[in-house]
Coordinates of C-alpha atoms (C1' of nucleotides) in Angstrom, one line a residue:
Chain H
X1 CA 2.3 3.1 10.9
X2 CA -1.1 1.5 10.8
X3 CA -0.2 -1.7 11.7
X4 CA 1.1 -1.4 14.7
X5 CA -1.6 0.5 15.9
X6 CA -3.9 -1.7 14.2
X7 CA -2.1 -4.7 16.8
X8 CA -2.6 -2.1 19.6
X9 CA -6.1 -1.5 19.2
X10 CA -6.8 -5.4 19.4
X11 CA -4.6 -5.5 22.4
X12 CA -6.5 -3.5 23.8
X13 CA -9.2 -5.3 23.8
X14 CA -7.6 -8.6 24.9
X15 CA -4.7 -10.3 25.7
X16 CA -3.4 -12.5 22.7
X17 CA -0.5 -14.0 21.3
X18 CA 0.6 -13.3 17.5
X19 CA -1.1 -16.3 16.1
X20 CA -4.6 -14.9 18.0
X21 CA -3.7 -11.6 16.7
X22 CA -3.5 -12.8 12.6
X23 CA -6.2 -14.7 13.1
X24 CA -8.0 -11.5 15.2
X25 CA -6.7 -9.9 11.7
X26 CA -8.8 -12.0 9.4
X27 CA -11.6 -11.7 10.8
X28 CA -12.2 -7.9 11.1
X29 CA -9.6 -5.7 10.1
X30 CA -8.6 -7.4 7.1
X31 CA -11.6 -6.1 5.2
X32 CA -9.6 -3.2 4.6
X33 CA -6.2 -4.2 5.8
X34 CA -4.1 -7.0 4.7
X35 CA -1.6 -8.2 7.0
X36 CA 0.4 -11.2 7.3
X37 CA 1.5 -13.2 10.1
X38 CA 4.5 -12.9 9.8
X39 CA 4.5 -9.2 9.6
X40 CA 2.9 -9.3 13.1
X41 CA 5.6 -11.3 14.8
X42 CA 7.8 -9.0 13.7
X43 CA 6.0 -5.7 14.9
X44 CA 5.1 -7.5 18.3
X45 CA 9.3 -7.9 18.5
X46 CA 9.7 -4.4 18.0
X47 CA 6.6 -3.1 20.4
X48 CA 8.0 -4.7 23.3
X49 CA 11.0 -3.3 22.5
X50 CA 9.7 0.1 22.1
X51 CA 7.4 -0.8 25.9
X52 CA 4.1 -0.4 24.3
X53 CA 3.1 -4.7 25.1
X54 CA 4.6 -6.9 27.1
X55 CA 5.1 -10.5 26.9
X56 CA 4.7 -13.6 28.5
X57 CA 5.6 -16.9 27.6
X58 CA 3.1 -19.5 28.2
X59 CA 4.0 -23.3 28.3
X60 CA 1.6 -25.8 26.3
X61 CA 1.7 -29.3 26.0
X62 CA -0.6 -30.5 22.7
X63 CA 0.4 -27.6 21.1
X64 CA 3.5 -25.7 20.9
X65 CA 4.3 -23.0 23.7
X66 CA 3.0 -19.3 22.5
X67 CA 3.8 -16.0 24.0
X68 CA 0.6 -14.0 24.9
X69 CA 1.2 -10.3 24.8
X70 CA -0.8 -7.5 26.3
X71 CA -1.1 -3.2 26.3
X72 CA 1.0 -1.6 28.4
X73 CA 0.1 2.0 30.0
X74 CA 2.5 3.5 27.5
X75 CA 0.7 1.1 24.4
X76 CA -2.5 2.8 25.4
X77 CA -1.2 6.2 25.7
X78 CA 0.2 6.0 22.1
X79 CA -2.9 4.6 20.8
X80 CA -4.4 7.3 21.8
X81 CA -2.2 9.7 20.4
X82 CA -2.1 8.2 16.9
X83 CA -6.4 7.9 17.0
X84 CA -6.1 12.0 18.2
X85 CA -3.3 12.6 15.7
X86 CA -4.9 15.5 12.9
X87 CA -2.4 14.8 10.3
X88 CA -3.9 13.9 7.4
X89 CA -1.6 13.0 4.7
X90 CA -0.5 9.5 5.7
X91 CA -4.5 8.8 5.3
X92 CA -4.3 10.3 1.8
X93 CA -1.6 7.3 0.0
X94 CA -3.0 5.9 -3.0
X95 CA -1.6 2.6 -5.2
X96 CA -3.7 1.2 -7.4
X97 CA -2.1 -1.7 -9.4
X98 CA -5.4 -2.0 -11.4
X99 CA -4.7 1.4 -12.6
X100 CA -1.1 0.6 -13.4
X101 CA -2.1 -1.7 -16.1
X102 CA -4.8 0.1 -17.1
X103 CA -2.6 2.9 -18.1
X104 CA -0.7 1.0 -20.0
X105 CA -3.3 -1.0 -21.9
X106 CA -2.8 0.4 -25.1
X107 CA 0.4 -2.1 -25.9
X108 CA -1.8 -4.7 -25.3
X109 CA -5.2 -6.1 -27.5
X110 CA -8.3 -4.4 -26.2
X111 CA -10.2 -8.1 -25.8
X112 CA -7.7 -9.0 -23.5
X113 CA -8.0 -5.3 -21.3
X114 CA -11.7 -6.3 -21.8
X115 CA -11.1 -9.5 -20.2
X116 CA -9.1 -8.1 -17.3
X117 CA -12.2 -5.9 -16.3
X118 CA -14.2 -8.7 -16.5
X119 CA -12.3 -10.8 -14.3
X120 CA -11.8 -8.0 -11.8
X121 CA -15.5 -6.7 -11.6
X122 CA -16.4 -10.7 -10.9
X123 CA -14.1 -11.0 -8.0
X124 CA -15.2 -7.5 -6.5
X125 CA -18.7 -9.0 -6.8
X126 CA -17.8 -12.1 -4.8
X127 CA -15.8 -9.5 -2.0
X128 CA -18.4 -7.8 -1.9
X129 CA -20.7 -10.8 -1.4
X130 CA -18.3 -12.1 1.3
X131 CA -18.7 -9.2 3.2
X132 CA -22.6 -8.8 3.3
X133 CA -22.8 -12.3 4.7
X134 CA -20.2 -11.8 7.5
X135 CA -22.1 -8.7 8.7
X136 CA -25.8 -9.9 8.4
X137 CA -24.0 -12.7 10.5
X138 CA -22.8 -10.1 13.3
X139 CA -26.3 -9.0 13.0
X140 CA -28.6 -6.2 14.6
X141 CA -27.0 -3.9 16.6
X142 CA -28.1 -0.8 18.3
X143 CA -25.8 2.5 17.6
X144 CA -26.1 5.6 20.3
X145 CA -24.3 8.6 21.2
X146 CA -22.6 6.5 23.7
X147 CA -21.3 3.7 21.2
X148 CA -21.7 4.6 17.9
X149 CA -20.8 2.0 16.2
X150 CA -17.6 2.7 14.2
X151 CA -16.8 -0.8 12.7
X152 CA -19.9 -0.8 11.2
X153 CA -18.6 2.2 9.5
X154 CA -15.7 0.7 7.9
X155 CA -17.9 -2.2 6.6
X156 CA -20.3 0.4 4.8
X157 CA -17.2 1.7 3.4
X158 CA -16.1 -1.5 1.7
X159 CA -19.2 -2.6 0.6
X160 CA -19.5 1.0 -1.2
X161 CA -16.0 1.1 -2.0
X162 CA -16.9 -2.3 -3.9
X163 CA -19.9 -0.9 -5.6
X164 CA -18.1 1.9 -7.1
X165 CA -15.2 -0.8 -8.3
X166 CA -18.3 -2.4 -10.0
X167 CA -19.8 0.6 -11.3
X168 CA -15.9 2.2 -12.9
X169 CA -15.5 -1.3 -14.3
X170 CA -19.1 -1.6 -16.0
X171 CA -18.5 1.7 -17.4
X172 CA -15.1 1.1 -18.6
X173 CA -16.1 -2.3 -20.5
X174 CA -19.3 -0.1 -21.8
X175 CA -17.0 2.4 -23.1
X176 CA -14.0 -0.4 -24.8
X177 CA -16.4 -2.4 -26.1
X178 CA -18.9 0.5 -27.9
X179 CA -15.7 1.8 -29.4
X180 CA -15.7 2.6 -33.2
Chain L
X1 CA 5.5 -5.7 -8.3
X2 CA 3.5 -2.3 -10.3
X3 CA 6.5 0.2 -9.6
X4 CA 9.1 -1.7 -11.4
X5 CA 6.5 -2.1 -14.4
X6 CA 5.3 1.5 -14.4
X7 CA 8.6 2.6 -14.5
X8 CA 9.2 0.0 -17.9
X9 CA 6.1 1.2 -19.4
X10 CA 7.1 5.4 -19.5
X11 CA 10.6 3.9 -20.6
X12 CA 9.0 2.4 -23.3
X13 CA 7.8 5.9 -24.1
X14 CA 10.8 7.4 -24.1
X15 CA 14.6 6.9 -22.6
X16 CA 14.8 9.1 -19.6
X17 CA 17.1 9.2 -16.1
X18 CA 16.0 8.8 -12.9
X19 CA 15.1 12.4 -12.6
X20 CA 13.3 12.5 -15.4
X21 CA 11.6 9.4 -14.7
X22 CA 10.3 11.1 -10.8
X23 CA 8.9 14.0 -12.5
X24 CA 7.3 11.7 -15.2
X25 CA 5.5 10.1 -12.2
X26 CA 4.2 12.9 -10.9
X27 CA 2.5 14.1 -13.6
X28 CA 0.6 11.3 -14.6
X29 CA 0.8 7.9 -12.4
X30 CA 1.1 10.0 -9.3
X31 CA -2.8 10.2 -9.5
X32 CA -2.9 6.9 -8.5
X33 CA 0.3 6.1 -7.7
X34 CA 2.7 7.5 -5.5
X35 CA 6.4 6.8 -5.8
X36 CA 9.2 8.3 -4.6
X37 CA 12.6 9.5 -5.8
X38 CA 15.4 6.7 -4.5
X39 CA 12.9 4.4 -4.7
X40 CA 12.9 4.7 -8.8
X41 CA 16.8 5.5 -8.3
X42 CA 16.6 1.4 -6.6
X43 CA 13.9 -0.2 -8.8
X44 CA 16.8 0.8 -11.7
X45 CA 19.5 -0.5 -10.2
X46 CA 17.5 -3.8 -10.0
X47 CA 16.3 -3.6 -13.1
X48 CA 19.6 -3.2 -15.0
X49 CA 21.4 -5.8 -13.3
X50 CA 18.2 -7.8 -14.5
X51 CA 18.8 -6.9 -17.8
X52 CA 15.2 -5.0 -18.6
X53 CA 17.2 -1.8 -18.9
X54 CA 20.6 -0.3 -19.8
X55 CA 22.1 2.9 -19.0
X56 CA 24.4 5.5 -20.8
X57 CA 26.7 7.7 -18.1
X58 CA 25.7 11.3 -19.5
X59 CA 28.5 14.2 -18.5
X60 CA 27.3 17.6 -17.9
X61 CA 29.1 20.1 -17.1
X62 CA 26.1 22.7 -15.6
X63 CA 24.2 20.0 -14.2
X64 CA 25.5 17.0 -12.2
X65 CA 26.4 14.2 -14.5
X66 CA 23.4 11.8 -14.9
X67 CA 22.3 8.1 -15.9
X68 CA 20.0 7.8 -18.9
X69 CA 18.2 4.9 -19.0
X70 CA 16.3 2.8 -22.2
X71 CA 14.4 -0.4 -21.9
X72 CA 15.5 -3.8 -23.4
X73 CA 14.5 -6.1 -25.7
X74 CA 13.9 -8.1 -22.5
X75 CA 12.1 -5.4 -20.5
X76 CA 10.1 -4.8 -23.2
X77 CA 8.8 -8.3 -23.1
X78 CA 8.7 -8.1 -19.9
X79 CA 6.2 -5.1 -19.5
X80 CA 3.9 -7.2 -22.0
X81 CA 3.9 -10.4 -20.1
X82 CA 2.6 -7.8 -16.9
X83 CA 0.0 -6.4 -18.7
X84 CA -1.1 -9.3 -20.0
X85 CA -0.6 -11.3 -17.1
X86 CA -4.2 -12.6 -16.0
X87 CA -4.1 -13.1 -12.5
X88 CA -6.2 -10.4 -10.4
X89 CA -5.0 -11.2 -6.7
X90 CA -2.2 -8.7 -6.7
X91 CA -5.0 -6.3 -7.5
X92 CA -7.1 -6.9 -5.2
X93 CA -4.8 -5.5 -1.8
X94 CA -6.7 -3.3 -0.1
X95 CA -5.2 -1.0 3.2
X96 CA -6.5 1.7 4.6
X97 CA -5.2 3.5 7.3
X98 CA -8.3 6.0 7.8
X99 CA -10.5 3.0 8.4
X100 CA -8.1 1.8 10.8
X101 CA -8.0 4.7 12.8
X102 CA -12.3 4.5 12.4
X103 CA -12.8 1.3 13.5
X104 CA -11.0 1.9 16.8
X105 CA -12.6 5.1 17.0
X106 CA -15.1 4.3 20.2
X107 CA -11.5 5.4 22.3
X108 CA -11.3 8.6 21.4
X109 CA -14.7 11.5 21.8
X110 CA -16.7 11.7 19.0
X111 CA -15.7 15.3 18.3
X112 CA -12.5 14.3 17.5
X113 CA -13.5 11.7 15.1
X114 CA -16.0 14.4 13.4
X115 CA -13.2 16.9 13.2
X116 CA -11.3 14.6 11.3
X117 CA -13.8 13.2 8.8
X118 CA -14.4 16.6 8.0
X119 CA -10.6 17.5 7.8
X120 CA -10.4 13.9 5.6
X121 CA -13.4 15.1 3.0
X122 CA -12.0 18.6 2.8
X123 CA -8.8 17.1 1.2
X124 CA -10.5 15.2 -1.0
X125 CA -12.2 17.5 -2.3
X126 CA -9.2 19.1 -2.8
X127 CA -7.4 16.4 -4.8
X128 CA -10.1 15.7 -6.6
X129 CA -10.6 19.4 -7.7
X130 CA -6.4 18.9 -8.8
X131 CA -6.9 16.2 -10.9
X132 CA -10.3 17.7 -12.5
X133 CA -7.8 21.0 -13.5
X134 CA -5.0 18.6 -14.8
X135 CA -7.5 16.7 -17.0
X136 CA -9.2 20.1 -18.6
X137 CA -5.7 21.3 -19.2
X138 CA -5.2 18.2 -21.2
X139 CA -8.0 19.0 -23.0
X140 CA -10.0 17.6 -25.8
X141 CA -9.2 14.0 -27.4
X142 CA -10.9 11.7 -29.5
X143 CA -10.8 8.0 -28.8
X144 CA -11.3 5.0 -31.2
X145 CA -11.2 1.1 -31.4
X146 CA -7.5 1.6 -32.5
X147 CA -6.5 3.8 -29.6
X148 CA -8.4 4.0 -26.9
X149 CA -7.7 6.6 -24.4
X150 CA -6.7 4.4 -21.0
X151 CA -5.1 7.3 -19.1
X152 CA -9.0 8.7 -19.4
X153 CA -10.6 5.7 -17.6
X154 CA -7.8 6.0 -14.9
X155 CA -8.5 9.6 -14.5
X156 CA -12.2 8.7 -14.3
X157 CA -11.6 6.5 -12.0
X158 CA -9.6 8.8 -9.4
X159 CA -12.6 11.2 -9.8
X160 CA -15.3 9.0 -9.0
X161 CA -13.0 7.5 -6.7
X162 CA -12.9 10.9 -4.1
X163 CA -16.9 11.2 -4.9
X164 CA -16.9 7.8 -3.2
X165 CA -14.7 9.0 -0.6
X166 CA -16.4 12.1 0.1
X167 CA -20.0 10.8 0.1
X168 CA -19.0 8.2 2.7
X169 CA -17.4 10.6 4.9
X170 CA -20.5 12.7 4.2
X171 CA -23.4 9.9 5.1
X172 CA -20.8 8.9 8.4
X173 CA -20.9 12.6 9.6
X174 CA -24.4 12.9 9.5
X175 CA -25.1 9.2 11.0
X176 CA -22.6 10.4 14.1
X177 CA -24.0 13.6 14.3
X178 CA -27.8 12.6 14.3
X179 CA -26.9 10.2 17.4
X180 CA -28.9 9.8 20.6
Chain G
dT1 C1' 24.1 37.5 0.0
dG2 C1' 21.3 34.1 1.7
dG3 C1' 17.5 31.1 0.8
dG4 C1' 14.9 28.4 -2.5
dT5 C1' 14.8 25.2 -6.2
dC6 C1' 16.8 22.5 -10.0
dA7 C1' 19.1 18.3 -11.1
dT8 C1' 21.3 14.7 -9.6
dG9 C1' 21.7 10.9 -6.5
dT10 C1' 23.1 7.7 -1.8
dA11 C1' 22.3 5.6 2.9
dA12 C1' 19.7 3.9 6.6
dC13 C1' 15.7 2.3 8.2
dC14 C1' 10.9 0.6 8.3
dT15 C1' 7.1 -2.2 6.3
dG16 C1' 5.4 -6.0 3.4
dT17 C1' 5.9 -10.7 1.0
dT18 C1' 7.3 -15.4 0.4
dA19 C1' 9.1 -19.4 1.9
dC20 C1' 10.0 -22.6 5.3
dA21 C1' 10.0 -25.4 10.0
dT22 C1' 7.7 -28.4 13.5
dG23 C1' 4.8 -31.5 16.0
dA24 C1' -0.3 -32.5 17.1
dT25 C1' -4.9 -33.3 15.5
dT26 C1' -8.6 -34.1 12.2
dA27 C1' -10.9 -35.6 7.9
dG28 C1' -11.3 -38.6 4.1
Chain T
dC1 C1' -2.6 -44.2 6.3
dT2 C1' -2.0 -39.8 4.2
dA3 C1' -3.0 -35.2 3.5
dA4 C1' -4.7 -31.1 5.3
dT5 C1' -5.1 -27.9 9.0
dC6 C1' -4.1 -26.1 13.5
dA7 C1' -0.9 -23.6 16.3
dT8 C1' 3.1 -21.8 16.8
dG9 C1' 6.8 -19.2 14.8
dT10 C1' 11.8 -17.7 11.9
dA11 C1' 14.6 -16.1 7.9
dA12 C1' 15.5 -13.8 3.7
dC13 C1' 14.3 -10.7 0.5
dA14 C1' 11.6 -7.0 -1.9
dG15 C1' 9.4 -2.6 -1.7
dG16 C1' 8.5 2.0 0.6
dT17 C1' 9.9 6.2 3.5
dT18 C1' 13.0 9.7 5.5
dA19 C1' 17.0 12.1 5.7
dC20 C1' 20.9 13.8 3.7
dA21 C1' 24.6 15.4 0.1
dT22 C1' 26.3 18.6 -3.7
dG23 C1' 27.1 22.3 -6.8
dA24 C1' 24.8 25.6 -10.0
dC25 C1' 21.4 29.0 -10.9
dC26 C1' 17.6 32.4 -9.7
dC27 C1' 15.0 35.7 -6.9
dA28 C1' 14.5 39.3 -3.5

DNA sequence: TGGGTCATGTAACCTGTTACATGATTAG
DNA sequence: CTAATCATGTAACAGGTTACATGACCCA
């Protein structure tokens, strides 16, 4: 249930519609969540149905009318809930299609397994590189007991999630292609 | 599209039901893939009407009946046109619901968020330590340019995966706890 | 003898993906 | 002038999760 509190935790923030809150998406939580638009839409449907945002349709003349949504007590309550929540196993799921062709790699040639790696350690380099930029763009910041500063948290994560990508791949293509 | 594929690729092993195919995954691509029962019940269903498997109606008489499935000519094909399939953005999805809940940590007290980073890296550990037990029972194996041993790099990679894991949760305790 | 677990699966629901629709504005 | 992109969204389908069903056998 991440991404509805994902939705929740931007609303609560600000006030947006869904088109605000995919685009809200790209640039910050999508570093280590994925969503589509469409998937928001949908969730926002279901949140006002369940009370946690409510809506209100806004009429636009250049552009098409949008419905801006925002927290309602009960939204912010079960925010809170889910960030207090000590269960642990939902934060545990792993899926790795990499992996899932790796496994399998032995019914295929070994140059095209080494190309595979190849491919994938380049374009977790440039993700990687993506990333740095975006947060030497955000810049200094100052952290205190007050406001530490959480998001900078989950960038560190990605970048070092990315470096050990790099690293397993490296190793992996060391290991294939010194083979006797 | 990985589930329907690993399930092709232990077929190609060996013929086996759905049963049999759920305990398969959970000894081996349950390290980095979790799947559950009616799902691989569904993904067969699917997959016969599309022709990559076919199944034999088995009668038992201590046991409930049950559904043994092998992998097609087609299905084989198939599980080769995945593997060697070259494009990377299906593996690049990345979703994490423990950096959700970080980045909207400021809402909640910092000893809540400290509690459960250190409730996060104690399961790690945990999993890890699994997987490291698994692999020694395994046991010794010799590799070579004609077979090399992929379920090793994917066990590798699980392994320095949770070191990852664990030394980020470690380095964000001790920034949160060293505050001002 | 009552509660687990083995061995099979089904049903309902929730979440994620792909494809499409529409009218304005901007870039080449 | 045409194609892309912005700013909104809807619909259909695929994949993942949770809960339940059934009859045998095994353990305390």
């Amino acid at each position: 249930m991440s991404l509805k509190h994902g939705i929740l935790g931007l609303l609560s923030l600000n006030s947006a519609s869904g088109y605000d809150l995919s685009k809200l998406f790209s640039e910050s939580l999508n570093y280590f969540w994925m969503a589509n638009q469409s998937q928001i839409y949908r969730e926002l449907d279901k949140m006002e149905e369940g009370g946690w945002v409510l809506s209100e349709k806004i009429e636009q003349s250049a552009r098409p009318n949008k419905r801006v949504y925002r927290i309602t007590q009960a939204g912010s309550q079960e925010l809170l809930n889910w960030l207090k929540d000590e269960g642990i196993d939902q934060l545990m799921v792993i899926r790795s299609p990499l992996l899932m062709k790796i496994f399998f790699a032995g019914k295929i040639d070994r140059a095209d397994v080494i190309k595979l790696l190849i491919a994938y350690r380049a374009e977790c380099e440039k993700q990687q590189q993506t990333i740095k930029e975006e947060v030497a763009q955000i810049g200094y910041f100052e952290e205190s007991a007050q406001k530490p500063a959480y998001w900078k948290y989950t960038t560190n994560y990605c970048i070092e999630y990315y470096n050990f990508l790099i690293r397993w791949a490296t190793d992996t293509l060391s290991s294939l292609t010194n083979l006797k």
